Amino acid sequence: MANLVYKRVTTDQQSTARQNLVLHEAGIDDPVVFEEDAGTSSRLHPLQRPKFGELLTYARPGDTVHISEMFRLVRGTQHILDVLDVLHRDRLALRIHDGAFSAMDLTARHLRTGELLSTVKFMVQTLAAAGELQRDLQRELTYDGLRAAEAKGNKGGRRPAIPSDKTDAVRTAYLEGRSIAALAREHGVSRGAIRTAVADLMPEHTTASHEDAPAPELPVTLDMPGKVADFLRTTELEPAERAALDHGVTVRRGQGYTLRISAVPAVHRGLLARCQSLDGAHDLPVVPAQRKARREYENRVSALGAAGP
C-alpha cells in the first residue's frame, strides 16, 4: 500500500519547510509526493486542484493520503465533506499529522450503512467552523487596525517592493525583453514583486475577474443499474468515464446489483450517452430488461440535471 503525501502553499513567497518538518517527523515510509504549484488558490475546490487530482488518479484502494494539517488541503466545511466522500469512494485512508484533526479517524464509517459516522461529521463541522471563525476574527481585527492607522494619517498595507520612481524603468526593461528573473536580481527584490509591476503586460493577463469564473462541478453519486454497468464495461469509454466506472461501489439488490458511481455530472451524462444502443439504436436487437435498466439510469441522470442551478 502506498503512502501519498500532499503539500501546498498559498503564495510563491512561502515555502513547504514547516510541512516538510511535520511529515518528516511522522516517519512516513517511501512517500510519493504531490505538491501543488506555488500560489494555487486556497479558494479553488480541492477536487479541482491539479496535483490533488493527480494524486487521486494515482491512488489505489488501501493507499493512505498524508497531509501536515487539514487546512493545507481544505478551507471550508463542505470542502472537507466532499473530499472525505471521494476518499471513501476510492477506499483511501487519510492521515493528518498536526492540528486539531490529527487525533481523529476522519474516514470512519458506519459498519452497516457505510455512511460517515455522525460523531465524525459533527467534529469535522465544529472544528471547521471554529477555523472559519478564527479567520473572520483576524480579518475584522486587521480591518479595525487599518481604520485606526488611517485616522492617524498612516496608510495601511505593505509598502511596494519596487519603488515608485523605478516602476517605469522596470516596465520598459520588461517590454525590451529582460526576463523577470534578471530584473529581480538587478533590483534586489522577489520575482513576485516584478510580476506585480508588469502584470498587465504579461501574455496571460486577463481582465476577467477570478470571482466571475463559473463554479466547478462537484462529484455527485448516482446508482447505475447492473445491466447498464455490464454493458459499459465492454464499451470504449473516455478515461474519466472508465475511471468512474472502475471506482464504482457494488451494491447487491436481490439477484442483481447496482453500481454506485461518484462523478461530476458531465461524466454521468457521458456514460448515459454510451449506452444509447440499449434503447434500440443502430438497428440492434432490443433486450427488454436492458432497455428498462437504461431508462431507469436516464431518469436518474435527467433528475440530476433538473436539480442543478
Short mmCIF file of C-alpha atoms in Angstrom, two decimals, residues 17-247:
data_model
loop_
_atom_site.label_atom_id
_atom_site.label_comp_id
_atom_site.label_asym_id
_atom_site.label_seq_id
_atom_site.Cartn_x
_atom_site.Cartn_y
_atom_site.Cartn_z
CA ALA A 17 9.58 23.91 5.21
CA ARG A 18 7.09 23.52 8.07
CA GLN A 19 5.10 20.88 6.23
CA ASN A 20 8.32 19.03 5.41
CA LEU A 21 9.29 19.02 9.11
CA VAL A 22 5.92 17.70 10.28
CA LEU A 23 5.83 15.00 7.61
CA HIS A 24 9.46 14.04 8.24
CA GLU A 25 8.80 13.63 11.96
CA ALA A 26 5.85 11.37 11.09
CA GLY A 27 8.28 8.81 9.67
CA ILE A 28 6.31 8.04 6.51
CA ASP A 29 7.74 5.08 4.60
CA ASP A 30 8.56 5.56 0.88
CA PRO A 31 6.30 8.61 0.35
CA VAL A 32 5.04 9.54 -3.11
CA VAL A 33 4.87 13.34 -3.04
CA PHE A 34 2.33 15.53 -4.86
CA GLU A 35 3.00 19.25 -4.42
CA GLU A 36 0.82 21.98 -5.93
CA ASP A 37 2.48 24.79 -7.85
CA ALA A 38 3.19 27.72 -5.54
CA GLY A 39 0.29 30.10 -5.29
CA THR A 40 -2.51 27.64 -6.15
CA SER A 41 -5.52 29.43 -4.68
CA SER A 42 -6.98 28.10 -1.45
CA ARG A 43 -10.37 29.22 -2.81
CA LEU A 44 -10.13 26.58 -5.53
CA HIS A 45 -12.09 23.46 -4.56
CA PRO A 46 -9.54 20.78 -3.59
CA LEU A 47 -11.05 18.31 -6.06
CA GLN A 48 -10.27 20.81 -8.83
CA ARG A 49 -6.61 21.34 -7.90
CA PRO A 50 -4.24 19.79 -10.47
CA LYS A 51 -1.86 17.93 -8.15
CA PHE A 52 -4.57 16.62 -5.85
CA GLY A 53 -6.34 15.37 -8.97
CA GLU A 54 -3.13 13.58 -10.00
CA LEU A 55 -2.93 12.06 -6.52
CA LEU A 56 -6.47 10.65 -6.78
CA THR A 57 -5.72 9.27 -10.25
CA TYR A 58 -2.53 7.62 -8.99
CA ALA A 59 -4.08 6.21 -5.82
CA ARG A 60 -5.27 2.64 -5.44
CA PRO A 61 -7.62 1.15 -2.81
CA GLY A 62 -5.83 0.77 0.51
CA ASP A 63 -3.40 3.68 -0.04
CA THR A 64 -3.05 6.41 2.61
CA VAL A 65 -3.12 10.16 1.93
CA HIS A 66 -0.86 12.16 4.27
CA ILE A 67 -1.05 15.92 4.90
CA SER A 68 0.64 18.01 7.56
CA GLU A 69 -2.61 19.71 8.61
CA MET A 70 -6.15 19.73 7.29
CA PHE A 71 -6.15 23.33 6.05
CA ARG A 72 -3.30 22.55 3.62
CA LEU A 73 -5.99 20.70 1.67
CA VAL A 74 -9.34 22.32 2.52
CA ARG A 75 -10.72 25.59 3.87
CA GLY A 76 -14.45 25.09 4.45
CA THR A 77 -16.76 22.52 5.98
CA GLN A 78 -18.33 21.42 2.69
CA HIS A 79 -14.91 21.01 1.08
CA ILE A 80 -13.90 18.63 3.88
CA LEU A 81 -17.04 16.52 3.48
CA ASP A 82 -16.64 16.45 -0.33
CA VAL A 83 -13.05 15.21 0.00
CA LEU A 84 -13.98 12.59 2.60
CA ASP A 85 -16.72 11.26 0.28
CA VAL A 86 -14.22 10.87 -2.57
CA LEU A 87 -11.62 9.21 -0.33
CA HIS A 88 -14.29 6.79 0.92
CA ARG A 89 -15.38 6.07 -2.65
CA ASP A 90 -11.80 5.28 -3.65
CA ARG A 91 -11.19 3.35 -0.40
CA LEU A 92 -8.33 5.61 0.66
CA ALA A 93 -7.27 6.38 4.22
CA LEU A 94 -6.48 9.92 5.38
CA ARG A 95 -3.78 10.74 7.92
CA ILE A 96 -3.37 14.29 9.28
CA HIS A 97 -0.19 14.77 11.28
CA ASP A 98 -0.71 18.13 13.02
CA GLY A 99 -3.51 20.34 14.28
CA ALA A 100 -6.97 19.69 15.69
CA PHE A 101 -7.82 16.95 13.20
CA SER A 102 -4.70 14.88 13.86
CA ALA A 103 -6.27 12.81 16.65
CA MET A 104 -9.32 11.78 14.61
CA ASP A 105 -10.05 8.96 12.18
CA LEU A 106 -11.89 11.08 9.62
CA THR A 107 -12.61 8.12 7.36
CA ALA A 108 -14.54 6.13 9.99
CA ARG A 109 -17.84 4.83 8.57
CA HIS A 110 -20.89 3.06 9.96
CA LEU A 111 -20.43 -0.70 9.60
CA ARG A 112 -23.89 -1.30 8.12
CA THR A 113 -24.83 1.87 6.25
CA GLY A 114 -21.33 2.78 5.05
CA GLU A 115 -22.05 6.46 5.81
CA LEU A 116 -19.69 8.82 7.59
CA LEU A 117 -20.15 8.41 11.35
CA SER A 118 -22.38 11.13 12.76
CA THR A 119 -19.84 11.86 15.51
CA VAL A 120 -17.07 12.32 12.93
CA LYS A 121 -19.27 14.59 10.82
CA PHE A 122 -20.15 16.66 13.90
CA MET A 123 -16.50 17.08 14.91
CA VAL A 124 -15.49 17.97 11.33
CA GLN A 125 -18.19 20.60 11.08
CA THR A 126 -17.41 22.00 14.55
CA LEU A 127 -13.64 22.26 14.03
CA ALA A 128 -14.03 23.66 10.53
CA ALA A 129 -16.48 26.28 11.80
CA ALA A 130 -14.02 27.21 14.55
CA GLY A 131 -11.28 27.67 11.96
CA GLU A 132 -13.53 29.87 9.83
CA LEU A 133 -14.45 31.93 12.92
CA GLN A 134 -10.77 32.45 13.72
CA ARG A 135 -10.02 33.69 10.19
CA ASP A 136 -13.06 36.02 10.28
CA LEU A 137 -11.92 37.49 13.60
CA GLN A 138 -8.43 38.04 12.20
CA ARG A 139 -9.88 39.90 9.22
CA GLU A 140 -12.03 42.06 11.48
CA LEU A 141 -9.07 42.92 13.73
CA THR A 142 -6.92 43.74 10.70
CA TYR A 143 -9.65 45.99 9.31
CA ASP A 144 -10.05 47.79 12.67
CA GLY A 145 -6.28 48.29 12.86
CA LEU A 146 -6.16 49.77 9.35
CA ARG A 147 -9.01 52.12 10.16
CA ALA A 148 -7.21 53.28 13.30
CA ALA A 149 -4.00 53.83 11.32
CA GLU A 150 -5.85 55.81 8.64
CA ALA A 151 -7.37 58.04 11.33
CA LYS A 152 -3.79 58.94 12.33
CA GLY A 153 -2.85 59.68 8.73
CA ASN A 154 -1.00 56.42 8.09
CA LYS A 155 -1.65 54.32 5.01
CA GLY A 156 -2.05 50.63 5.71
CA GLY A 157 -0.78 47.65 3.76
CA ARG A 158 2.67 46.57 2.63
CA ARG A 159 4.97 49.03 1.01
CA PRO A 160 5.63 48.26 -2.65
CA ALA A 161 8.78 46.21 -3.19
CA ILE A 162 9.54 48.25 -6.35
CA PRO A 163 9.95 51.97 -5.51
CA SER A 164 7.51 54.10 -7.49
CA ASP A 165 10.34 56.02 -9.15
CA LYS A 166 11.72 52.77 -10.61
CA THR A 167 8.45 51.16 -11.75
CA ASP A 168 8.53 52.76 -15.21
CA ALA A 169 12.12 51.61 -15.75
CA VAL A 170 11.19 48.05 -14.79
CA ARG A 171 8.21 48.03 -17.15
CA THR A 172 10.29 49.45 -20.02
CA ALA A 173 13.04 46.87 -19.47
CA TYR A 174 10.44 44.06 -19.45
CA LEU A 175 8.98 45.27 -22.76
CA GLU A 176 12.52 45.35 -24.21
CA GLY A 177 12.90 41.65 -23.45
CA ARG A 178 14.51 41.50 -19.99
CA SER A 179 13.41 38.43 -18.06
CA ILE A 180 11.59 38.61 -14.73
CA ALA A 181 14.43 36.72 -13.04
CA ALA A 182 17.05 39.16 -14.37
CA LEU A 183 15.02 42.19 -13.25
CA ALA A 184 14.53 40.66 -9.80
CA ARG A 185 18.29 40.18 -9.40
CA GLU A 186 19.05 43.67 -10.68
CA HIS A 187 16.68 45.40 -8.24
CA GLY A 188 17.23 43.01 -5.34
CA VAL A 189 13.56 42.07 -4.99
CA SER A 190 11.48 38.94 -5.42
CA ARG A 191 10.18 37.73 -8.77
CA GLY A 192 6.66 38.20 -7.42
CA ALA A 193 7.35 41.92 -6.99
CA ILE A 194 8.44 42.18 -10.62
CA ARG A 195 5.39 40.25 -11.78
CA THR A 196 3.17 42.66 -9.84
CA ALA A 197 4.81 45.66 -11.52
CA VAL A 198 4.37 44.23 -15.04
CA ALA A 199 1.20 42.16 -14.51
CA ASP A 200 -0.85 43.94 -17.17
CA LEU A 201 1.98 43.49 -19.72
CA MET A 202 2.24 39.71 -19.35
CA PRO A 203 0.76 37.48 -22.12
CA GLU A 204 -1.51 35.58 -19.72
CA HIS A 205 -3.01 38.77 -18.31
CA THR A 206 -6.79 38.87 -18.47
CA THR A 207 -9.28 41.43 -17.31
CA ALA A 208 -11.77 38.78 -16.29
CA SER A 209 -12.35 38.67 -12.56
CA HIS A 210 -11.48 35.39 -10.86
CA GLU A 211 -14.69 35.58 -8.89
CA ASP A 212 -16.67 35.63 -12.16
CA ALA A 213 -15.34 32.22 -13.18
CA PRO A 214 -18.02 29.50 -13.11
CA ALA A 215 -18.08 27.32 -10.02
CA PRO A 216 -16.53 23.88 -10.61
CA GLU A 217 -18.80 20.89 -10.96
CA LEU A 218 -18.67 18.72 -7.86
CA PRO A 219 -18.97 14.92 -7.83
CA VAL A 220 -22.50 13.54 -7.50
CA THR A 221 -23.33 9.96 -6.54
CA LEU A 222 -25.84 8.02 -8.66
CA ASP A 223 -26.80 4.34 -8.75
CA MET A 224 -26.31 2.72 -12.16
CA PRO A 225 -28.30 -0.49 -12.83
CA GLY A 226 -26.06 -3.54 -13.08
CA LYS A 227 -27.19 -4.37 -16.62
CA VAL A 228 -26.07 -0.92 -17.77
CA ALA A 229 -22.76 -1.29 -15.93
CA ASP A 230 -22.15 -4.73 -17.52
CA PHE A 231 -22.72 -3.25 -20.98
CA LEU A 232 -20.46 -0.24 -20.39
CA ARG A 233 -17.58 -2.41 -19.16
CA THR A 234 -17.33 -3.83 -22.70
CA THR A 235 -17.65 -0.39 -24.34
CA GLU A 236 -14.93 2.06 -25.33
CA LEU A 237 -15.01 4.93 -22.82
CA GLU A 238 -13.19 8.18 -22.17
CA PRO A 239 -10.53 7.95 -19.41
CA ALA A 240 -12.66 9.89 -16.90
CA GLU A 241 -15.68 7.68 -17.66
CA ARG A 242 -13.62 4.50 -17.32
CA ALA A 243 -12.15 5.69 -14.00
CA ALA A 244 -15.62 6.49 -12.63
CA LEU A 245 -16.88 3.05 -13.65
CA ASP A 246 -13.84 1.26 -12.21
CA HIS A 247 -14.17 3.09 -8.89
#
